[in-house]
Amino acid sequence: MSRRTRAAGAAPEQPAPEAGGTADPANVALFDQLAAEWWDQSGPNRLLHAMNPARMAFVREAAIAHLGCDPRARRPLAGLAALDVGCGGGIATEALARMGAATTGLDAAHGAIAAARDHAAAAGLAIRYLAGEVTELAAREPGAFDLVTAFEVVEHVADVHAFLAALRTLLRPGGLLVFSTPNRTLASLAIVKLAAEYVTGDIPKGAHDWRRFLKPEEMRERLAAAGFRVERLEGLGWSPASGFRVGGRTDLDYIGAAVAV
Amino acid sequence: MPEASEADVLIIGGGLVGQTLALALAAHDISTLVVERADPEAHLAEGFDGRASAIASASARMLRALGLGDLLDGEGCPIARIEVAEGLHPEILRFDAVAEQGEAAAEPLGIMVENRALRRALLERVRQTPLVRLVAPAAIGTLVRGPAAVEARLADGRQLRAALAVAADGRQSRTREEAGIRIARWSYPAAAVVSMLAHARPHGQVALELFYPSGPFALLPMRDLPDGRHRSALVWTVSRRDAAGVSRLGPRAFAAEVDKRLGGRLGALETIAPPVSWPLGFHHAERYRAERLVLVGDAAHGIHPIAGQGLNLGLRDAAVLAEVLATGARTGIDLGDPALARRYERWRRADNSLTAFATDTLARFFGIPGRPVERLRRFGLGLVERIPPAKRTFAAIARGTAGDLPPLLRGELG
């Protein structure tokens, strides 16, 4: 039995996503299962931990460029409302809160949200965590956010257009979306899917369906169709010497900033 | 139970490096609790410590950026030239700030300042800085480094909490020991006798480093005394065997011994601080970090004082750690995140190892007795003198401007 089938088999124990939700039930179940391991830096999510400094530096630069944040401030996002979609255990969410934003974390997996709440409480961070669907939150709180982040999420989503449209609804006009996602190349198939999931175990098995990955130009088209203007799109590459770094090759993973028009 | 005092960073040890680090972090909006065993006022008392430090120019830029410029200009003595020679032999290697950089651009090779004055200025700044809270005199009872925070209980029951602990508690660091971090160490068969002398002739802002068979004899220019007499700090390396005898010499006999080694070049000498001897050793921690803990200064490394780099290495640790933590804070990273500690360690380890290796080699090379070696040394000094790139490299190492510098060491507040 493959890991993927097992993950799907566990799904009935989980609350089923609402009709019209964008999250894939099999993926949600898998992420629930990993809840306890979210904050183990040498555990299954070590790649997400390793990527975090690079992508948060990108968020900071984008917020300075497009939201007028102070480049010298210790808490550059102070005064802003931020939403981290697909927040998992809260690795990026906590960073947004520390950067000063009034922060909400949203994930369809209840287990991950429970782990995130525990961790934020221990760290003394006030973060609103919600278990649920991005489409529901968009219906309830349209235009409520200055900044939305979605790191390594769009590749797990069943309906990309509905997902991006919901993110656009959640942002105020002029608000900023920062996202990252793996590219659909042979290199990313080899590394993200095969090597990292199966050989080194750096990513939990069954976490990705490579066919769902979007190429940067496809991502640009879909963002434009959902009401975004892409301001910056860069590779999120890795090297043994410097770890994860923004810039350079986009063939594995890429990170982008888009403004809600 | 009383509520715990909280800050971003808990600094254990409020010495020169610990306080400088606290000020550097405050300049980046990062709050600190500094726990120091000793009463800071007692440390300032006349005669507590006759030592002086050579602040390399990179360190001086940082201290200026942190608001200590008045101390350096008002109480420091710039080193305009360094002369290195084998005893009183005329073959000399000169590092000259003006000759090297031109009159206008000349930055001194270093600034000599009394440790006591530096301590007083740091304490004043610390007291004016709301983001630094000095907890002293106080001792850490227990230190618990957990997954979410560091919690310390002081011997008197007070509780402190922070995201990261920094061990700045010196060469015998208890924090390092309790974290199970081992150190490599050896001692040199030598001791440094430290004293201060008044002299009749001006030193001309020249630092002398004269090599004698027992080890280097360094005379460093200090600011004139209030009564107008000229003054220099002495660091005289003698064999460990002789150290006790030398430091027991009466003030006149001591001055006479010094004068013999100077060949009378500074005129009549008077011993104005009782000679104190310090055993010389080398130590280097196997790593600079553990969970939610990093080591700085003497807690991480201690080197031979031959090139006056010990304090400067510690100040460079402080500058780099402040830069790494500031970058982390601005991108919302938990200050106790191991990725930040790793970055600090990688950045500092190379510089500390290189400087430790260079000073150790220098100490051994100049400590070997015998005429052939003397000739070789003289040849080496002459060679460096005649090869400008080699000289520039040595000068950059002395200034602390070699390698990859964080903004603070360029005098900028990132």
Short mmCIF file of C-alpha atoms in Angstrom, two decimals, chain A residues 1-9 30 193 198 205-206:
data_model
loop_
_atom_site.label_atom_id
_atom_site.label_comp_id
_atom_site.label_asym_id
_atom_site.label_seq_id
_atom_site.Cartn_x
_atom_site.Cartn_y
_atom_site.Cartn_z
CA MET A 1 0.00 0.00 0.00
CA SER A 2 1.46 3.36 -0.93
CA ARG A 3 1.73 6.14 1.59
CA ARG A 4 -0.65 8.16 -0.50
CA THR A 5 -3.41 5.54 -0.27
CA ARG A 6 -2.87 5.31 3.46
CA ALA A 7 -3.21 9.05 3.81
CA ALA A 8 -6.45 8.95 1.81
CA GLY A 9 -7.68 6.05 3.95
CA LEU A 30 -1.61 13.83 5.73
CA LYS A 193 9.05 14.45 -5.37
CA TYR A 198 11.46 9.02 -0.88
CA LYS A 205 5.90 10.92 1.30
CA GLY A 206 2.69 11.54 -0.59
#
